[in-house]
Every structure is written in C-alpha cells, then in structure tokens.
mmCIF file of C-alpha atoms in Angstrom:
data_model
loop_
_atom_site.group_PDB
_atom_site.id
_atom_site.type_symbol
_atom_site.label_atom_id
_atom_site.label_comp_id
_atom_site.label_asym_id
_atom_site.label_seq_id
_atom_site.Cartn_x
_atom_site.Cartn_y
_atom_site.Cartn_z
ATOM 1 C CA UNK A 9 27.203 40.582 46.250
ATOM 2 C CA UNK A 10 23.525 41.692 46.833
ATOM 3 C CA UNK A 11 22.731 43.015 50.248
ATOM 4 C CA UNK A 12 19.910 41.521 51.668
ATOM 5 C CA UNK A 13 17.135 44.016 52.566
ATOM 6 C CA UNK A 14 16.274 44.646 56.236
ATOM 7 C CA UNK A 15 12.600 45.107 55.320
ATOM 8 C CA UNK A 16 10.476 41.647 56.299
ATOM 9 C CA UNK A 17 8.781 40.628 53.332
ATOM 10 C CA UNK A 18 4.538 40.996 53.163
ATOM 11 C CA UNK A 19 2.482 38.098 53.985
ATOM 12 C CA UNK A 20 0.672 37.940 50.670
ATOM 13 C CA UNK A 21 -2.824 37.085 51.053
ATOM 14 C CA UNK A 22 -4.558 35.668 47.899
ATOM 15 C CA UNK A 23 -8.188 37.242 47.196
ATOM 16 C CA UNK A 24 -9.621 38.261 43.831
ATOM 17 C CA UNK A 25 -9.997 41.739 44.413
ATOM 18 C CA UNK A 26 -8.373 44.428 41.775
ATOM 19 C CA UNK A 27 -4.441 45.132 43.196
ATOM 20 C CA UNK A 28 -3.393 48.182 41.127
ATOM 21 C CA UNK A 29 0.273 47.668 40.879
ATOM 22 C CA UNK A 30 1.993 50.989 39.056
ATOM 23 C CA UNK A 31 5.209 50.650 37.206
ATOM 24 C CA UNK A 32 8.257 52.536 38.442
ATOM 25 C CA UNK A 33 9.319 52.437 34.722
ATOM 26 C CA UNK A 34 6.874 55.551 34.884
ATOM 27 C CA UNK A 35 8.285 56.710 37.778
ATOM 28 C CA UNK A 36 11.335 59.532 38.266
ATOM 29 C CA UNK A 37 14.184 57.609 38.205
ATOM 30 C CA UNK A 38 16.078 59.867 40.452
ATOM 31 C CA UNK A 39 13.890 59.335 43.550
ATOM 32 C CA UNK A 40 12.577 55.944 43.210
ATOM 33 C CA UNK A 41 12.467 55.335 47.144
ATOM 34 C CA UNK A 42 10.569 58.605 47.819
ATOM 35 C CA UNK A 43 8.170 57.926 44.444
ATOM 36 C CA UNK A 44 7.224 54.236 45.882
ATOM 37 C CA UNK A 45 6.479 55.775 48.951
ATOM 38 C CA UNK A 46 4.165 58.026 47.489
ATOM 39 C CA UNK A 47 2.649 55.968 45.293
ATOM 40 C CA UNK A 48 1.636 53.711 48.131
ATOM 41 C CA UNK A 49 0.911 56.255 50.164
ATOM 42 C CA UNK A 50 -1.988 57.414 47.265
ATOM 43 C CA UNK A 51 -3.272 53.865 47.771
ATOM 44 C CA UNK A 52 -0.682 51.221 45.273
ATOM 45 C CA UNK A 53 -1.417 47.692 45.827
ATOM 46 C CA UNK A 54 1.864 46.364 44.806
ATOM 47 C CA UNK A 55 5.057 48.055 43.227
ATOM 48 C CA UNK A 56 5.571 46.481 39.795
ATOM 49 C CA UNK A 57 9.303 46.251 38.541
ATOM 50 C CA UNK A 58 10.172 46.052 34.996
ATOM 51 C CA UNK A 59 13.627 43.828 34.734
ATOM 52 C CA UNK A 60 15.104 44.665 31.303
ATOM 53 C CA UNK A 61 18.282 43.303 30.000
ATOM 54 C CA UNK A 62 18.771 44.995 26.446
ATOM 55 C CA UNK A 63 18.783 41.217 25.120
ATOM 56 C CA UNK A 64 15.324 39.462 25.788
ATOM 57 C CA UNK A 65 13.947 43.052 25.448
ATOM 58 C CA UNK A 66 15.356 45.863 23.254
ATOM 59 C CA UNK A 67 15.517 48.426 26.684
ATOM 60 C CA UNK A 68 18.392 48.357 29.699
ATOM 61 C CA UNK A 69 16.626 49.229 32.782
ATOM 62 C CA UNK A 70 17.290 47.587 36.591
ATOM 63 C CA UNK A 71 19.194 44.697 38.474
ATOM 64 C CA UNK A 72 18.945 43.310 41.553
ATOM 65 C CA UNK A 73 20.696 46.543 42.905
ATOM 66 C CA UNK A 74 17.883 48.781 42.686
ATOM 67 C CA UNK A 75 15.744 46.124 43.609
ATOM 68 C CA UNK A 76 17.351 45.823 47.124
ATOM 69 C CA UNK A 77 17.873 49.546 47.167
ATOM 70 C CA UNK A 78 13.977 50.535 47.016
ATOM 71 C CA UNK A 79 13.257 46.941 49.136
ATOM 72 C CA UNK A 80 13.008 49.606 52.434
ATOM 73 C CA UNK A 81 10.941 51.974 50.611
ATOM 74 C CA UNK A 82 8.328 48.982 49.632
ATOM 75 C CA UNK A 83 5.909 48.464 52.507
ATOM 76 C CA UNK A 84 3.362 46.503 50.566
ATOM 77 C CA UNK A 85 4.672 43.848 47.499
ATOM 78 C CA UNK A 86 7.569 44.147 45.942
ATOM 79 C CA UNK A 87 6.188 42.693 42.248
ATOM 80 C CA UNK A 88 9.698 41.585 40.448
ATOM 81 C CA UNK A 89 8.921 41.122 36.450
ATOM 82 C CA UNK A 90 12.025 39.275 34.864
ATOM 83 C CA UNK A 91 12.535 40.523 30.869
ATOM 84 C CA UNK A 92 15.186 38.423 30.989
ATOM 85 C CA UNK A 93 17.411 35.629 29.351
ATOM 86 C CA UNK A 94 18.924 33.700 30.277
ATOM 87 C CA UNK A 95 16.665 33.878 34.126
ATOM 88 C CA UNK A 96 18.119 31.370 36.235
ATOM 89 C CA UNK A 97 21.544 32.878 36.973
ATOM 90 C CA UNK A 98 19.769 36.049 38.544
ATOM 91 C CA UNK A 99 17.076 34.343 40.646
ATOM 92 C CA UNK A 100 18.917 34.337 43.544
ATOM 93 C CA UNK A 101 20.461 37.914 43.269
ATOM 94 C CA UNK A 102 17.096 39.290 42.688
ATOM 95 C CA UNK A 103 15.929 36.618 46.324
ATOM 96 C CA UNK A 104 17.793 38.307 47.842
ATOM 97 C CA UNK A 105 17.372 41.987 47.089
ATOM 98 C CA UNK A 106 13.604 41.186 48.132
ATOM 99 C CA UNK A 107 11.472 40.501 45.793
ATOM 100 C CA UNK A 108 8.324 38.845 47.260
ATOM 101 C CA UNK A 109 7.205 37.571 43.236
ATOM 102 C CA UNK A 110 9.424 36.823 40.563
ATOM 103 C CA UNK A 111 8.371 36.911 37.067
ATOM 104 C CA UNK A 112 9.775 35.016 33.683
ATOM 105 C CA UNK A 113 8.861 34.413 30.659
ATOM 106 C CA UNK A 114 7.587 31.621 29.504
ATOM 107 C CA UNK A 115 9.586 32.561 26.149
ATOM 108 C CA UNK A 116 13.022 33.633 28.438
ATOM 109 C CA UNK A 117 14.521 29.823 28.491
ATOM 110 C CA UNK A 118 14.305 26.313 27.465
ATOM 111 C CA UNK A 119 13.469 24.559 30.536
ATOM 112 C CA UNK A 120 10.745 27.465 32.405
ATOM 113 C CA UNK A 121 9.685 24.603 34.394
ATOM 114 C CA UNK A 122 12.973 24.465 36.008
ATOM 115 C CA UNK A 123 13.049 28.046 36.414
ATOM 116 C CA UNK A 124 9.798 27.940 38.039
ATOM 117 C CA UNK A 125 11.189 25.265 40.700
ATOM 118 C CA UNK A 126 14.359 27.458 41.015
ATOM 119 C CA UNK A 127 12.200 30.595 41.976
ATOM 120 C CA UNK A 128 10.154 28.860 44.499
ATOM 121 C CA UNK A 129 13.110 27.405 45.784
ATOM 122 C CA UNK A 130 14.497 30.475 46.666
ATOM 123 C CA UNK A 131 11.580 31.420 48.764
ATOM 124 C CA UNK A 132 9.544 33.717 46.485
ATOM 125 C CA UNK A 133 6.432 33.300 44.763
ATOM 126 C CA UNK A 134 6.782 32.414 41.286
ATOM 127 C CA UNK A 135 5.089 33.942 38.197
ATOM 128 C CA UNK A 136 5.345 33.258 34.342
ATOM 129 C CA UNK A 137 4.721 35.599 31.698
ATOM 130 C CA UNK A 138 3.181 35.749 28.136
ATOM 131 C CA UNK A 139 3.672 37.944 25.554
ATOM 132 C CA UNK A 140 1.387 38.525 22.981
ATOM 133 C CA UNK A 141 1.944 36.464 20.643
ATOM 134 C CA UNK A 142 2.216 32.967 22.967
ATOM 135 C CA UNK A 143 -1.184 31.301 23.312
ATOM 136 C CA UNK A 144 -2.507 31.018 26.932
ATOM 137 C CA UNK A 145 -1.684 27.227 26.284
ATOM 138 C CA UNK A 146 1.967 27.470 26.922
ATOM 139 C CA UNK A 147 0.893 27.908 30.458
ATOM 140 C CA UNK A 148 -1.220 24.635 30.793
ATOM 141 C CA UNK A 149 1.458 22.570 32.382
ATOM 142 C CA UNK A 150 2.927 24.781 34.528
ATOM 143 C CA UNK A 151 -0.133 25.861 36.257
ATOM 144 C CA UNK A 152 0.580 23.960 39.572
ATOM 145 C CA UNK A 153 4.046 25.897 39.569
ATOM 146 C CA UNK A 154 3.378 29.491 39.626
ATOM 147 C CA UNK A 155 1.347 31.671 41.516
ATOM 148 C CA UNK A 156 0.722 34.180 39.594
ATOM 149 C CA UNK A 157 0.163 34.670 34.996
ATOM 150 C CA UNK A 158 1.312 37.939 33.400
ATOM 151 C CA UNK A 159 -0.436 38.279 30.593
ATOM 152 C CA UNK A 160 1.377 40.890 28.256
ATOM 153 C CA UNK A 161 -1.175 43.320 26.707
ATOM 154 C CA UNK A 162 1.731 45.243 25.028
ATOM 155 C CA UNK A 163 5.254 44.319 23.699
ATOM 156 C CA UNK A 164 8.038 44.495 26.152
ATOM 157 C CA UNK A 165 10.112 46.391 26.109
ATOM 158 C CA UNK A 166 8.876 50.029 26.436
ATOM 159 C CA UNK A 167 6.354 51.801 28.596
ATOM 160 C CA UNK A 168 4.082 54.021 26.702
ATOM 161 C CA UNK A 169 2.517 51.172 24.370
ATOM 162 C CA UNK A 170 -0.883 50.886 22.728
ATOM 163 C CA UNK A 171 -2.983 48.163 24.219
ATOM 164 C CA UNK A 172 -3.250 44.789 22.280
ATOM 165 C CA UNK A 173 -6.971 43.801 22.241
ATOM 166 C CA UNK A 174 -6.634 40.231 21.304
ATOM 167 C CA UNK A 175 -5.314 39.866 24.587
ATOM 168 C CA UNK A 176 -8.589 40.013 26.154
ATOM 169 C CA UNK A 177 -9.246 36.310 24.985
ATOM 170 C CA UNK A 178 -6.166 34.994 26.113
ATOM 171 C CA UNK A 179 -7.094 36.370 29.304
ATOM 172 C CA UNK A 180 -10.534 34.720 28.824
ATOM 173 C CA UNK A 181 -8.521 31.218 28.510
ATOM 174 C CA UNK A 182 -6.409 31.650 31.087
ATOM 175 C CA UNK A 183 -9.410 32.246 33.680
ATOM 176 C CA UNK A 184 -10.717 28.930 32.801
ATOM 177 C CA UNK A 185 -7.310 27.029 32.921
ATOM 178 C CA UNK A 186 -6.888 28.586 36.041
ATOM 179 C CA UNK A 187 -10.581 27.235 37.691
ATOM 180 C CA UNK A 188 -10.236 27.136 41.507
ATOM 181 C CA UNK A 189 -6.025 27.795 41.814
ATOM 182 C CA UNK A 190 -4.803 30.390 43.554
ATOM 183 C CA UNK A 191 -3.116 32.036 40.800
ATOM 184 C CA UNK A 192 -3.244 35.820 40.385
ATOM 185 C CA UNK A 193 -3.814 36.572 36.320
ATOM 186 C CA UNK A 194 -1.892 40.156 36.015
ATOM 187 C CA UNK A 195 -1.895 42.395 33.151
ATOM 188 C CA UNK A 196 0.835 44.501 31.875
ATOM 189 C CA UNK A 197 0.649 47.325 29.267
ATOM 190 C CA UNK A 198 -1.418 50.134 27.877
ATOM 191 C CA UNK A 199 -3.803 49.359 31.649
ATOM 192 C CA UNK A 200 -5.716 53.074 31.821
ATOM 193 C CA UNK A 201 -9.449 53.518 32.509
ATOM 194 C CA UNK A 202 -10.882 52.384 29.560
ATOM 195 C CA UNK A 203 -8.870 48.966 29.290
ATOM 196 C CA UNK A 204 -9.149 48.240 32.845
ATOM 197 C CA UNK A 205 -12.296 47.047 32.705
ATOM 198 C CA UNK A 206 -11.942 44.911 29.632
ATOM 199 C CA UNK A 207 -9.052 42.568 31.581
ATOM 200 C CA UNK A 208 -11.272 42.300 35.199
ATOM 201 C CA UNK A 209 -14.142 41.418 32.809
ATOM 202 C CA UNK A 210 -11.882 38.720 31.541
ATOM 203 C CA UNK A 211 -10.884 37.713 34.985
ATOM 204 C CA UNK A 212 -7.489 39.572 35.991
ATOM 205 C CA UNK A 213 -6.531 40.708 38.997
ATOM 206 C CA UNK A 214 -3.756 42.425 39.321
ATOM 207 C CA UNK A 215 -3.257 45.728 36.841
ATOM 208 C CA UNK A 216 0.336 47.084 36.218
ATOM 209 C CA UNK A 217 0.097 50.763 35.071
ATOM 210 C CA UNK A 218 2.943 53.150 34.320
ATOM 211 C CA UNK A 219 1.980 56.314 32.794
ATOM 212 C CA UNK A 220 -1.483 56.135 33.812
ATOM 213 C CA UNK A 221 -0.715 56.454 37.508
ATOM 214 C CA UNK A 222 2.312 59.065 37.117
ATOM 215 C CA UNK A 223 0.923 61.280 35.064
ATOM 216 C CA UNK A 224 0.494 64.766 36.508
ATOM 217 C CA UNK A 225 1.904 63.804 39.635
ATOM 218 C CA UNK A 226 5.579 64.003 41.865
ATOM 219 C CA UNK A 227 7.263 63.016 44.625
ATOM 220 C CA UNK A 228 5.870 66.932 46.264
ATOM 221 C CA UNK A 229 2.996 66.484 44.334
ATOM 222 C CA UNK A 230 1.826 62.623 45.012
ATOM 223 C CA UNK A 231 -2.253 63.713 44.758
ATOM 224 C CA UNK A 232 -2.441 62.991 40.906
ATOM 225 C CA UNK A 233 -1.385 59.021 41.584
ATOM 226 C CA UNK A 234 -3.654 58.863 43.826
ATOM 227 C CA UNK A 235 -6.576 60.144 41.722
ATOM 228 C CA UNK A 236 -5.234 58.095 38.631
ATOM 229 C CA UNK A 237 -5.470 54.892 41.210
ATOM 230 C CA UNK A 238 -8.480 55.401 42.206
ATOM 231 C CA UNK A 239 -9.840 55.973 38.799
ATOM 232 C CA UNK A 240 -8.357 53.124 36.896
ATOM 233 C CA UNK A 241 -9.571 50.882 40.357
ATOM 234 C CA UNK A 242 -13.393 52.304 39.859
ATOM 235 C CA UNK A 243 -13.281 51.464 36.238
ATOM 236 C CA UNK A 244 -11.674 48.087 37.131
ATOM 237 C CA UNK A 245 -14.592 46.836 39.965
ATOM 238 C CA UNK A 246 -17.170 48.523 37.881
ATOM 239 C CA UNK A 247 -17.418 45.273 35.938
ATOM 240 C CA UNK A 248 -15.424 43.160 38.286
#
C-alpha cells in the first residue's frame, strides 16, 4: 500500500509565465530528496517525474514509491508524467503518493477520456500527453478535461534526446485549440537554451529539462542548476 505523504499539496495558481520544471531522470538517483531540494532551492518551478514502465516506453524507471518518498522533499509541484499502459490501475497509487498533476498519454489506453475523469476524480489535476508523431488534434475533445498538454518534443523513453522541430507547429495548434482555457501547454525533451525559446514563441509554458539543468552541478555543488535555470528561463521570456 502507498503511504500517503504528510506534505500538503501546493495551491497551483494558473498564469502564463515560463515554470522551468527539471527532470529528476537527470538527477543522481541516489539522493533524489536532497537533489529536489536543491534544485528548487536554485529557483525550479515544478519537479517533473518521468513514469516509465519498460512496456509503453522501452526504459524502467519509478512507481508510486519514489513518488511518495521525494513528496516531503517537493515544496513547490510535484509534476507526475505517466509513460504508462495500461494508466488507470495506478492513478490512485500515484494520488496518493502526492502527485499534484498526473500525466497520460493520449496513446497509453483506449478510453483517455475515462482516464482523464479517473485522474480528476482522484483529486489531482489532470494532463494528457502527445508524442511526436500524434497530431495536436487528438487533443480537441478532451480539452475541457485536462489542465494541462505535454507536448513531446523527443521520443520517450530516454533523457538525452535530440529535439524534434516539427513539434514547434503542433505547439502552434495547440495554442489556438487552447484560446482562453486554463490549460498549461508543457514541453518535454531536448528543452536547453536554444529550443526554449522556439516552444514559448509557440505558446508553452511549462519547460521540462533534464540534462540541461544538471549538468555541472550536485547535491554539494547545487550553483550550476541554478545558472542552467536561469539561463534556459532568460532564453525562454526573451521571446515570451
């Protein structure tokens, strides 16, 4: 049984500023509390967590254990992304651990609308995810279920990835679906500098980033994530 976290869960306001949200993917796996810590401490929007099940994805990574171990560690948003299938037997677990989003993929199930329900049912905002080669019309009907749109600028699977420009469109689309909803459009994959702007040009939000915020940096030496934030977030709002 999942233990429920301790931590109260963020009031999540909605704006369109640029949330940097790095991936603990990234991140060393043998300190994750102390490396979300830091992370936030350098100035992390959200902490981004990459749900792989060796199935849906070709990569093992966490379940709702680790997600309710690093809930106390997580002062900001815990940002839950589901690279799952099937998703609706874990919703619950993964409630429960803390998660204040949930994420699935559009291309997890048969019935995503149902998951959708089942995630806001459990009392956490809901999200739906794209990868690249789904059309930002998949999303059309589902709009008025989710609060946030992952739009998947690499493959999933692996951190580390090339950034897929044709993305930027879809992105593009998606903004204009979206009109006056308060849905959060987040991108995930190959986010550095130089690609940053591209997606808040396009009308994102909220950037997941892995390697570009790690890199260089440690739990006793946190300064590099902070200067990797800050970067990617001045590229970001430069065209914002």
């Amino acid at each position: 049984m999942t233990t429920l976290s301790a931590t109260p869960k963020p009031i999540i306001p909605f704006d369109r500023t640029t949330k940097i949200a790095p991936s603990i993917l990234a991140a060393d796996f043998a300190n994750f509390g102390a490396e979300c810590a830091a992370v936030e401490a350098q100035g992390a929007d959200w902490i981004h967590v990459d749900v792989m099940d060796g199935h849906f994805v070709p990569n093992i990574t966490f379940g709702p254990a680790t997600c309710a171990a690093i809930r106390p560690h997580i002062k900001t948003v815990m940002d839950v992304h589901l690279m799952i299938a099937p998703v609706d037997p874990y919703i619950e677990a993964f409630a429960e651990a803390g998660a204040d989003i949930l994420t699935a993929h559009v291309e997890a199930g048969p019935h995503i609308h149902r998951t959708l329900q089942a995630i806001r049912g459990a009392g956490v905002k809901a999200g739906i995810a794209l990868n690249p080669a789904t059309p930002a019309s998949a999303v059309e009907y589902l709009l008025d279920m989710v609060d946030l749109v992952c739009v998947m600028t690499v493959n999933p699977g692996f951190g580390g990835q090339k950034f897929i420009h044709s993305q930027i469109e879809k992105t593009r689309q998606l903004r204009a679906m979206i009109g006056d909803r308060p849905i959060h459009i987040e991108i995930d994959g190959g986010i550095t500098p130089e690609t940053a702007p591209l997606m808040t040009a396009a009308g994102a939000d909220v950037l997941v980033a892995g390697s570009a915020v790690f890199k260089g940096g440690s739990v006793t030496n946190p300064a590099p994530y902070g200067d990797n934030i800050r970067a990617i977030r001045a590229a970001a709002d430069a065209v914002a």
